Short mmCIF file of C-alpha atoms in Angstrom, two decimals:
data_model
loop_
_atom_site.label_atom_id
_atom_site.label_comp_id
_atom_site.label_asym_id
_atom_site.label_seq_id
_atom_site.Cartn_x
_atom_site.Cartn_y
_atom_site.Cartn_z
CA MET S 2 -131.69 -48.48 -68.69
CA MET S 3 -134.87 -48.68 -66.61
CA MET S 4 -133.86 -52.16 -65.43
CA GLU S 5 -130.43 -50.83 -64.43
CA ARG S 6 -131.97 -47.98 -62.43
CA ASN S 7 -134.31 -50.41 -60.68
CA THR S 8 -131.36 -52.59 -59.75
CA GLN S 9 -129.42 -49.64 -58.40
CA LEU S 10 -132.41 -48.67 -56.28
CA LEU S 11 -132.78 -52.18 -54.88
CA CYS S 12 -129.07 -52.35 -54.12
CA ALA S 13 -129.24 -49.03 -52.29
CA LEU S 14 -132.18 -50.19 -50.21
CA LEU S 15 -130.47 -53.45 -49.32
CA ALA S 16 -126.87 -52.24 -49.13
CA THR S 17 -126.44 -52.43 -45.39
CA GLY S 18 -127.82 -55.94 -45.31
CA LEU S 19 -125.92 -57.17 -48.34
CA ALA S 20 -122.49 -55.52 -48.05
CA MET S 21 -121.10 -56.72 -51.40
CA GLY S 22 -124.00 -58.74 -52.80
CA CYS S 23 -125.58 -56.52 -55.50
CA HIS S 24 -123.74 -56.19 -58.80
CA ARG S 25 -126.11 -55.96 -61.77
CA VAL S 26 -129.14 -57.37 -63.51
CA SER S 27 -128.96 -60.36 -65.81
CA PRO S 28 -131.78 -62.09 -67.69
CA GLY S 29 -133.43 -64.87 -65.77
CA LYS S 30 -136.51 -66.10 -64.02
CA THR S 31 -138.14 -64.17 -61.24
CA SER S 32 -138.00 -65.82 -57.84
CA THR S 33 -141.38 -67.08 -56.68
CA ALA S 34 -140.39 -66.94 -53.03
CA GLY S 35 -141.52 -63.33 -52.54
CA ALA S 36 -139.96 -60.43 -50.65
CA ALA S 37 -139.76 -60.11 -46.89
CA THR S 38 -141.31 -56.96 -45.48
CA SER S 39 -141.70 -57.58 -41.77
CA GLY S 40 -140.06 -59.18 -38.75
CA ALA S 41 -140.39 -62.75 -37.55
CA ALA S 42 -143.84 -63.95 -36.64
CA ALA S 43 -144.07 -65.08 -33.05
CA SER S 44 -146.85 -67.56 -33.69
CA ASN S 45 -144.56 -70.35 -34.85
CA SER S 46 -141.94 -69.85 -32.16
CA ALA S 47 -141.37 -72.46 -29.47
CA SER S 48 -142.31 -71.04 -26.05
CA SER S 49 -139.98 -73.29 -24.08
CA SER S 50 -137.20 -75.66 -24.91
CA PRO S 51 -135.04 -78.35 -23.32
CA LEU S 52 -132.26 -77.09 -25.60
CA HIS S 53 -130.16 -74.24 -24.27
CA TYR S 54 -126.95 -72.54 -25.39
CA GLU S 55 -124.23 -70.86 -23.36
CA LEU S 56 -121.17 -68.97 -24.62
CA ALA S 57 -117.95 -70.97 -24.79
CA ARG S 58 -115.54 -68.51 -26.42
CA ASP S 59 -112.69 -68.00 -23.96
CA GLY S 60 -109.60 -67.07 -26.00
CA LEU S 61 -111.42 -66.30 -29.25
CA PRO S 62 -110.77 -62.89 -30.85
CA SER S 63 -112.95 -59.78 -30.94
CA GLY S 64 -112.64 -56.18 -32.08
CA LYS S 65 -112.32 -57.07 -35.76
CA ILE S 66 -114.71 -57.67 -38.64
CA PHE S 67 -114.89 -61.42 -39.13
CA LYS S 68 -116.25 -61.79 -42.66
CA SER S 69 -115.79 -65.51 -42.53
CA GLN S 70 -117.25 -68.89 -43.13
CA ILE S 71 -116.69 -71.02 -40.02
CA ALA S 72 -114.47 -74.10 -40.36
CA PHE S 73 -114.40 -76.83 -37.70
CA GLY S 74 -111.84 -79.63 -37.70
CA ASP S 75 -109.54 -81.49 -35.32
CA ILE S 76 -106.06 -80.23 -36.24
CA ASN S 77 -104.12 -81.74 -33.30
CA GLY S 78 -105.79 -85.14 -33.01
CA ASP S 79 -107.11 -84.69 -29.48
CA GLY S 80 -110.67 -85.50 -30.53
CA PHE S 81 -112.01 -81.98 -29.98
CA PRO S 82 -112.96 -79.76 -32.92
CA ASP S 83 -110.80 -76.72 -33.55
CA ILE S 84 -111.91 -73.60 -35.42
CA GLY S 85 -110.68 -71.66 -38.46
CA ILE S 86 -111.73 -68.07 -39.19
CA MET S 87 -111.00 -65.13 -41.49
CA THR S 88 -110.71 -61.41 -40.77
CA ARG S 89 -111.84 -58.59 -43.03
CA LEU S 90 -109.47 -55.66 -43.61
CA ALA S 91 -107.41 -56.93 -40.73
CA ASP S 92 -104.58 -59.43 -40.30
CA GLY S 93 -105.51 -62.56 -42.17
CA PRO S 94 -106.67 -66.08 -41.26
CA TYR S 95 -106.51 -67.66 -37.81
CA ILE S 96 -106.88 -71.14 -36.37
CA TYR S 97 -107.65 -71.84 -32.71
CA THR S 98 -107.52 -75.20 -30.96
CA GLY S 99 -110.31 -76.10 -28.56
CA ASP S 100 -109.90 -78.02 -25.31
CA GLY S 101 -113.47 -79.31 -25.15
CA LYS S 102 -114.33 -76.94 -22.31
CA GLY S 103 -114.89 -73.75 -24.28
CA HIS S 104 -111.28 -72.52 -24.12
CA TRP S 105 -109.40 -71.72 -27.32
CA THR S 106 -105.69 -71.27 -28.09
CA ASP S 107 -104.11 -69.61 -31.11
CA ALA S 108 -102.54 -72.22 -33.42
CA SER S 109 -101.82 -70.12 -36.51
CA ALA S 110 -98.02 -70.22 -36.85
CA GLY S 111 -97.08 -69.93 -40.52
CA LEU S 112 -100.38 -68.49 -41.74
CA PRO S 113 -100.23 -65.09 -43.48
CA ARG S 114 -100.20 -62.03 -41.24
CA GLU S 115 -101.27 -59.33 -43.65
CA THR S 116 -104.43 -57.53 -44.65
CA PHE S 117 -107.01 -60.00 -45.95
CA CYS S 118 -110.53 -59.15 -47.08
CA GLY S 119 -112.42 -62.14 -45.69
CA GLY S 120 -113.69 -65.39 -47.15
CA GLY S 121 -113.79 -69.03 -46.11
CA MET S 122 -111.83 -72.05 -44.91
CA GLU S 123 -112.08 -75.82 -44.85
CA PHE S 124 -110.03 -78.52 -43.15
CA GLY S 125 -108.95 -81.78 -44.79
CA ASP S 126 -105.99 -84.17 -45.00
CA VAL S 127 -104.40 -83.12 -48.30
CA ASN S 128 -101.16 -85.13 -48.14
CA LYS S 129 -102.62 -88.18 -46.38
CA ASP S 130 -100.25 -88.00 -43.42
CA GLY S 131 -103.07 -88.28 -40.89
CA LYS S 132 -102.80 -84.60 -39.94
CA MET S 133 -105.32 -81.93 -40.79
CA ASP S 134 -104.47 -79.39 -43.49
CA VAL S 135 -106.42 -76.25 -44.39
CA ALA S 136 -107.67 -74.51 -47.53
CA ILE S 137 -108.23 -70.76 -47.36
CA ALA S 138 -110.07 -68.47 -49.80
CA ASP S 139 -109.77 -64.70 -49.56
CA HIS S 140 -111.95 -62.12 -51.30
CA CYS S 141 -108.87 -60.14 -52.42
CA LYS S 142 -105.84 -62.42 -52.51
CA GLY S 143 -107.06 -65.75 -53.86
CA VAL S 144 -106.78 -69.34 -52.66
CA PHE S 145 -104.20 -71.03 -50.47
CA VAL S 146 -103.57 -74.46 -49.00
CA PHE S 147 -101.40 -74.94 -45.92
CA LEU S 148 -100.17 -78.31 -44.68
CA GLY S 149 -100.42 -78.83 -40.94
CA ASP S 150 -97.98 -80.63 -38.63
CA GLY S 151 -100.59 -81.49 -36.01
CA ALA S 152 -99.20 -78.92 -33.57
CA GLY S 153 -100.55 -75.67 -35.01
CA HIS S 154 -97.78 -74.95 -37.52
CA TRP S 155 -98.57 -74.46 -41.20
CA LYS S 156 -96.57 -74.63 -44.43
CA SER S 157 -97.84 -73.30 -47.76
CA ALA S 158 -98.69 -75.85 -50.45
CA SER S 159 -100.50 -73.61 -52.91
CA SER S 160 -98.71 -74.15 -56.21
CA GLY S 161 -101.19 -73.90 -59.08
CA LEU S 162 -104.00 -72.28 -57.12
CA PRO S 163 -105.43 -68.98 -58.42
CA THR S 164 -104.47 -65.58 -57.05
CA ILE S 165 -107.78 -64.04 -58.10
CA GLY S 166 -110.14 -63.02 -55.30
CA SER S 167 -112.25 -65.93 -54.06
CA GLU S 168 -115.03 -65.99 -51.49
CA ASP S 169 -114.98 -69.61 -50.40
CA VAL S 170 -113.32 -72.98 -50.89
CA ALA S 171 -114.21 -76.61 -50.21
CA PHE S 172 -112.50 -79.99 -50.48
CA GLY S 173 -113.77 -83.01 -52.39
CA ASP S 174 -112.27 -85.95 -54.28
CA PHE S 175 -113.96 -85.18 -57.58
CA ASN S 176 -112.14 -87.76 -59.70
CA ASN S 177 -112.04 -90.61 -57.15
CA ASP S 178 -108.25 -90.94 -57.20
CA GLY S 179 -107.91 -90.82 -53.42
CA CYS S 180 -106.45 -87.29 -53.33
CA LEU S 181 -108.43 -84.28 -52.19
CA ASP S 182 -109.26 -81.69 -54.83
CA VAL S 183 -110.56 -78.17 -54.20
CA VAL S 184 -113.47 -76.14 -55.55
CA ILE S 185 -113.57 -72.37 -55.30
CA VAL S 186 -116.19 -69.72 -55.94
CA ALA S 187 -114.73 -66.47 -57.23
CA ALA S 188 -115.35 -63.00 -55.84
CA SER S 189 -115.62 -61.35 -59.26
CA GLU S 190 -115.99 -62.81 -62.76
CA GLU S 191 -114.21 -66.17 -62.64
CA GLY S 192 -117.14 -68.37 -61.67
CA VAL S 193 -116.84 -71.78 -59.99
CA ARG S 194 -113.61 -73.74 -60.61
CA THR S 195 -112.07 -77.03 -59.51
CA PHE S 196 -108.40 -77.88 -59.00
CA LYS S 197 -107.02 -81.40 -58.97
CA GLY S 198 -104.80 -82.33 -56.04
CA ASP S 199 -101.85 -84.75 -56.21
CA CYS S 200 -101.70 -85.55 -52.48
CA LYS S 201 -98.50 -83.47 -52.27
CA GLY S 202 -99.87 -79.94 -52.28
CA THR S 203 -99.64 -79.18 -56.00
CA TRP S 204 -102.81 -78.22 -57.87
CA ARG S 205 -103.97 -78.15 -61.48
CA GLU S 206 -107.28 -76.83 -62.83
CA PHE S 207 -109.36 -79.58 -64.41
CA GLY S 208 -112.89 -80.66 -65.26
CA GLN S 209 -115.72 -79.32 -67.36
CA GLY S 210 -119.30 -78.20 -66.84
CA LEU S 211 -118.87 -75.48 -64.21
CA PRO S 212 -119.59 -71.82 -64.99
CA LYS S 213 -116.51 -69.66 -65.59
CA THR S 214 -118.30 -66.33 -65.26
CA GLU S 215 -119.88 -64.31 -62.44
CA TRP S 216 -119.23 -64.76 -58.75
CA GLY S 217 -120.48 -66.37 -55.57
CA ASN S 218 -120.15 -66.27 -51.80
CA ALA S 219 -120.14 -69.84 -50.50
CA VAL S 220 -119.50 -73.37 -51.72
CA THR S 221 -119.89 -76.83 -50.23
CA THR S 222 -119.60 -80.43 -51.42
CA GLY S 223 -121.35 -83.75 -50.91
CA ASP S 224 -122.93 -86.69 -52.73
CA ILE S 225 -126.29 -85.08 -53.42
CA ASP S 226 -127.84 -87.70 -55.70
CA GLY S 227 -126.40 -90.76 -53.97
CA ASP S 228 -124.40 -92.08 -56.92
CA GLY S 229 -121.11 -92.25 -55.01
CA ASN S 230 -119.59 -89.20 -56.70
CA ILE S 231 -118.98 -85.85 -55.04
CA ASP S 232 -121.18 -82.96 -56.16
CA ILE S 233 -120.99 -79.18 -55.65
CA ALA S 234 -123.49 -76.65 -54.30
CA ALA S 235 -122.79 -72.93 -54.29
CA ALA S 236 -124.33 -69.64 -53.25
CA TYR S 237 -123.85 -68.28 -56.75
CA ALA S 238 -124.65 -64.91 -58.34
CA ALA S 239 -127.65 -66.30 -60.23
CA GLY S 240 -129.01 -68.03 -57.13
CA PRO S 241 -128.26 -71.27 -55.28
CA ARG S 242 -126.86 -73.71 -57.82
CA VAL S 243 -125.93 -77.41 -57.89
CA TRP S 244 -123.60 -79.35 -60.19
CA LEU S 245 -123.49 -83.15 -60.15
CA GLY S 246 -120.12 -84.82 -60.56
CA ASP S 247 -119.40 -87.83 -62.77
CA GLY S 248 -116.52 -89.13 -60.68
CA LYS S 249 -113.99 -88.03 -63.29
CA GLY S 250 -113.90 -84.33 -62.45
CA ASN S 251 -116.68 -83.25 -64.82
CA PHE S 252 -120.03 -81.76 -63.84
CA ARG S 253 -123.51 -81.07 -65.11
CA GLU S 254 -125.87 -78.54 -63.62
CA ALA S 255 -128.89 -79.83 -61.68
CA SER S 256 -130.60 -76.69 -60.40
CA GLU S 257 -134.14 -77.10 -61.68
CA GLY S 258 -136.55 -75.76 -59.05
CA LEU S 259 -134.00 -73.48 -57.37
CA PRO S 260 -134.57 -69.70 -57.39
CA ALA S 261 -133.29 -67.62 -60.33
CA PRO S 262 -133.97 -63.97 -59.50
CA GLU S 263 -133.31 -61.22 -62.03
CA VAL S 264 -131.15 -59.37 -59.53
CA HIS S 265 -127.91 -61.28 -59.20
CA GLY S 266 -126.23 -61.52 -55.82
CA LEU S 267 -129.28 -61.84 -53.57
CA TYR S 268 -128.40 -65.39 -52.53
CA MET S 269 -125.21 -64.87 -50.60
CA PHE S 270 -122.91 -66.37 -48.04
CA GLY S 271 -124.96 -69.34 -46.95
CA ILE S 272 -125.31 -72.84 -48.40
CA ALA S 273 -125.66 -76.16 -46.57
CA LEU S 274 -126.43 -79.79 -47.43
CA ALA S 275 -127.96 -82.60 -45.37
CA ASP S 276 -130.38 -85.49 -45.79
CA VAL S 277 -133.42 -84.04 -44.04
CA ASN S 278 -136.14 -86.51 -45.05
CA GLY S 279 -134.11 -89.71 -44.81
CA ASP S 280 -134.27 -90.70 -48.48
CA GLY S 281 -130.51 -91.04 -48.84
CA LYS S 282 -130.22 -87.88 -50.94
CA LEU S 283 -128.90 -84.54 -49.74
CA ASP S 284 -131.23 -81.58 -49.42
CA LEU S 285 -130.25 -77.91 -49.55
CA ALA S 286 -130.59 -74.78 -47.43
CA ALA S 287 -129.71 -71.38 -48.91
CA THR S 288 -129.66 -67.88 -47.45
CA SER S 289 -130.57 -64.64 -49.18
CA ALA S 290 -131.27 -60.97 -48.62
CA VAL S 291 -134.95 -61.60 -49.36
CA PRO S 292 -136.93 -63.66 -48.47
CA GLY S 293 -134.13 -64.84 -46.19
CA ILE S 294 -133.76 -68.54 -45.58
CA GLU S 295 -135.09 -71.13 -48.04
CA PHE S 296 -134.99 -74.90 -47.97
CA PHE S 297 -135.23 -77.35 -50.87
CA LEU S 298 -135.73 -81.12 -50.97
CA TRP S 299 -134.03 -83.17 -53.69
CA ASP S 300 -136.90 -84.72 -55.62
CA ASN S 301 -136.02 -87.07 -58.48
CA GLY S 302 -133.47 -84.77 -60.08
CA LYS S 303 -135.32 -81.56 -59.26
CA TRP S 304 -135.60 -79.32 -56.23
CA LYS S 305 -138.82 -78.79 -54.31
CA ALA S 306 -139.22 -75.84 -51.93
CA SER S 307 -140.10 -76.81 -48.36
CA ASN S 308 -140.29 -73.59 -46.35
CA ASN S 309 -143.24 -74.15 -44.03
CA GLY S 310 -142.45 -72.43 -40.72
CA LEU S 311 -139.52 -70.35 -41.94
CA VAL S 312 -139.88 -66.62 -41.24
CA PRO S 313 -138.93 -63.62 -43.40
CA MET S 314 -135.43 -62.40 -42.65
CA ASN S 315 -132.15 -61.11 -44.07
CA ALA S 316 -130.11 -64.31 -43.75
CA LEU S 317 -126.40 -64.99 -44.16
CA GLY S 318 -124.87 -67.97 -42.35
CA VAL S 319 -126.62 -71.35 -42.30
CA GLY S 320 -126.05 -74.82 -40.88
CA LEU S 321 -127.93 -78.13 -40.88
CA GLY S 322 -127.71 -80.70 -38.07
CA ASP S 323 -129.69 -82.53 -35.41
CA LEU S 324 -129.60 -80.04 -32.53
CA ASP S 325 -131.92 -81.81 -30.06
CA ASN S 326 -130.96 -85.42 -30.85
CA ASP S 327 -134.45 -86.42 -31.94
CA GLY S 328 -133.13 -88.02 -35.13
CA LYS S 329 -134.37 -85.14 -37.29
CA VAL S 330 -132.22 -82.51 -38.95
CA ASP S 331 -132.64 -78.95 -37.72
CA LEU S 332 -131.70 -75.64 -39.35
CA VAL S 333 -129.68 -72.79 -37.83
CA VAL S 334 -129.57 -69.36 -39.47
CA ALA S 335 -127.50 -66.25 -38.72
CA GLY S 336 -129.09 -62.98 -39.78
CA LYS S 337 -131.86 -60.60 -38.79
CA THR S 338 -135.65 -60.67 -38.70
CA ASN S 339 -135.89 -56.90 -38.17
CA LEU S 340 -136.05 -55.79 -41.79
CA GLN S 341 -136.76 -52.14 -41.00
CA GLU S 342 -133.47 -51.24 -39.33
CA ILE S 343 -129.73 -51.62 -39.69
CA GLY S 344 -127.14 -51.77 -36.95
CA GLY S 345 -127.16 -54.12 -34.00
CA VAL S 346 -130.27 -56.09 -34.90
CA TYR S 347 -128.68 -59.41 -35.92
CA GLY S 348 -128.88 -62.75 -34.15
CA VAL S 349 -128.92 -66.53 -34.44
CA PHE S 350 -132.11 -68.47 -35.13
CA PRO S 351 -132.58 -72.25 -34.70
CA PHE S 352 -135.48 -73.85 -36.57
CA MET S 353 -136.42 -77.34 -35.43
CA GLY S 354 -137.19 -79.80 -38.20
CA ASP S 355 -139.81 -82.55 -38.34
CA GLY S 356 -137.94 -84.75 -40.83
CA GLN S 357 -140.27 -83.79 -43.66
CA GLY S 358 -139.07 -80.29 -44.45
CA ASN S 359 -141.29 -78.39 -42.01
CA TRP S 360 -139.74 -76.02 -39.47
CA LYS S 361 -140.49 -74.32 -36.18
CA LEU S 362 -138.50 -71.40 -34.80
CA ASN S 363 -137.18 -71.99 -31.28
CA ASP S 364 -136.33 -68.60 -29.77
CA ALA S 365 -136.09 -69.89 -26.18
CA THR S 366 -132.61 -71.43 -26.36
CA GLY S 367 -130.60 -68.51 -25.02
CA LEU S 368 -129.17 -67.62 -28.44
CA PRO S 369 -129.36 -63.89 -29.23
CA THR S 370 -132.07 -63.03 -31.74
CA THR S 371 -131.15 -59.32 -31.90
CA GLY S 372 -128.64 -56.85 -30.50
CA ARG S 373 -125.59 -58.21 -32.32
CA GLU S 374 -123.37 -56.96 -35.12
CA ARG S 375 -123.88 -58.12 -38.66
CA THR S 376 -123.59 -61.90 -38.92
CA TRP S 377 -121.54 -63.78 -41.50
CA GLY S 378 -120.74 -67.51 -41.58
CA LEU S 379 -122.05 -70.25 -39.28
CA GLY S 380 -120.77 -73.71 -38.41
CA LEU S 381 -121.92 -76.67 -36.33
CA ALA S 382 -119.72 -79.07 -34.36
CA ASP S 383 -119.74 -80.96 -31.07
CA ILE S 384 -116.87 -79.07 -29.43
CA ASP S 385 -117.05 -80.91 -26.08
CA LYS S 386 -118.02 -84.40 -27.28
CA ASP S 387 -121.17 -84.48 -25.15
CA GLY S 388 -123.29 -85.63 -28.09
CA VAL S 389 -124.98 -82.23 -28.59
CA LEU S 390 -124.10 -79.99 -31.52
CA ASP S 391 -122.64 -76.58 -30.73
CA ILE S 392 -122.77 -73.42 -32.86
CA GLY S 393 -120.04 -71.08 -34.11
CA VAL S 394 -120.86 -67.73 -35.73
CA ALA S 395 -118.76 -64.92 -37.22
CA PHE S 396 -119.82 -61.33 -36.48
CA GLY S 397 -118.51 -58.02 -37.75
CA ASP S 398 -119.52 -54.54 -38.88
CA VAL S 399 -118.31 -50.93 -39.06
CA LEU S 400 -121.33 -49.87 -37.00
CA SER S 401 -121.47 -50.32 -33.25
CA PRO S 402 -123.92 -53.05 -32.15
CA THR S 403 -125.68 -50.36 -30.08
CA TYR S 404 -126.56 -48.42 -33.22
CA ARG S 405 -130.06 -48.52 -34.71
CA THR S 406 -131.59 -46.71 -37.62
CA GLY S 407 -134.88 -44.95 -37.06
CA PRO S 408 -136.40 -41.55 -36.34
CA THR S 409 -134.57 -41.11 -33.04
CA GLN S 410 -131.13 -41.73 -34.51
CA PRO S 411 -128.83 -38.71 -34.86
CA ALA S 412 -127.28 -39.84 -38.14
CA ASP S 413 -127.09 -37.33 -40.99
CA GLY S 414 -130.20 -37.46 -43.12
CA ALA S 415 -132.28 -39.31 -40.54
CA ALA S 416 -136.03 -38.76 -40.45
CA LYS S 417 -137.48 -36.17 -38.06
CA PRO S 418 -138.11 -37.51 -34.54
CA ALA S 419 -141.54 -38.97 -33.94
CA ALA S 420 -143.88 -37.25 -31.51
CA GLY S 421 -142.73 -37.89 -27.95
CA ALA S 422 -139.34 -39.24 -29.01
CA PRO S 423 -136.22 -38.18 -27.06
CA PRO S 424 -134.49 -35.10 -28.48
CA VAL S 425 -131.59 -35.65 -30.87
CA ASP S 426 -128.26 -34.17 -29.81
CA PRO S 427 -127.53 -31.54 -32.49
CA LYS S 428 -123.77 -31.98 -31.87
CA SER S 429 -123.86 -35.64 -32.78
CA ARG S 430 -122.12 -36.59 -36.03
CA GLY S 431 -123.91 -39.87 -36.50
CA PRO S 432 -123.38 -43.45 -35.38
CA GLU S 433 -120.19 -44.69 -33.82
CA ARG S 434 -118.03 -46.33 -36.46
CA GLY S 435 -115.07 -48.63 -36.19
CA ARG S 436 -114.47 -52.38 -36.35
CA PHE S 437 -116.94 -54.22 -34.24
CA GLY S 438 -117.18 -57.99 -34.25
CA GLU S 439 -116.10 -61.27 -32.73
CA ILE S 440 -116.13 -65.02 -33.15
CA ASP S 441 -118.65 -66.65 -30.86
CA VAL S 442 -119.16 -70.30 -30.02
CA TRP S 443 -122.22 -71.45 -28.08
CA ARG S 444 -122.18 -74.78 -26.29
CA GLY S 445 -125.44 -76.71 -26.53
CA VAL S 446 -126.99 -78.22 -23.42
CA LEU S 447 -129.87 -80.64 -23.80
CA LYS S 448 -132.06 -81.33 -20.75
CA ARG S 449 -134.74 -84.00 -20.82
#
């Protein structure tokens, strides 16, 4: 009972930063990463940078909560990445084509137009017709696949996929038969599951070794151990977790060295894979409520933390890629370093990598580091084919981005104003509430 009360207290303290992350306590190891208690340290921040970002979002939507992983893929074969997004408590999934100049056009004909809860997407050629298809996971409605015609029209091909709520979905050929399969991470108590594809849009659950209990927020795939078989990494209830595939659709867990906190649900919404140290194996970045962003190197079947230079934060979206074209993988995180307030204190934080797992925050790129709504998913793609990676981020909250907690806020139950603070309007009923959010894409410009 004491453990349950402690969990409830922690969930209450973190609720505005976690949204739906805290559920309950389960036995497990205590994370050794520690808790974040302060904002980002300025000492490891780059003072100037040849890398700069400018908004390139003409035509992208706003005024909704975009609880979404970001999917990039070329759906119309013009060579420029297009973008897939999800809305929360709004009107479903959307796809927009990009013209390589920062202009976007709705290409969502045939996708559901009903209230979805948010989740994730991924693009892939399911039926091997040379045209991009899309998998969609929704927190409330389940998992869908839609076949694309290359012109922004979509036809459902979801037979056999679950209708239980799912947070994210990813493609991977887990049994090496040449047809894409899907992996999902459930929103409630159905765990991580794989479904075999037949290259026609029909799906059948298969495989062994994945957990069929608890929930998660994000999933991705890749050949982590370099054996030629596709593996799975997930932001799972018990912490970031990895399962290695055998090439036949079966898996075994390989999570030794990854965090296992007693409070389940702290590691949410962000997971990314890339070979950071050039050893031919994929390394892992994971986001969490506390301590924020963590990075792990694959080390002979185990995971080794490599967090030097990362700052405490409440982190959600994450991406790995070489931002400045120096041949070394960098890390981009969406979240907040202001751990004392809620409201419009979120931003986007690029950490430059040295190729060994050490990081340095670069806050001089023009990306916002505060003043934005709650962040969600993050994706990287070269939208204009200039050789520099660009950044897409989903934002959304019920609180206005101008809102801040603190002693001068007029919200019910707020602390008394500090000495010298502006007076609080006694007629105020608290912060402005509604649906605030947008999908932003920043174009990267690299000057040498």
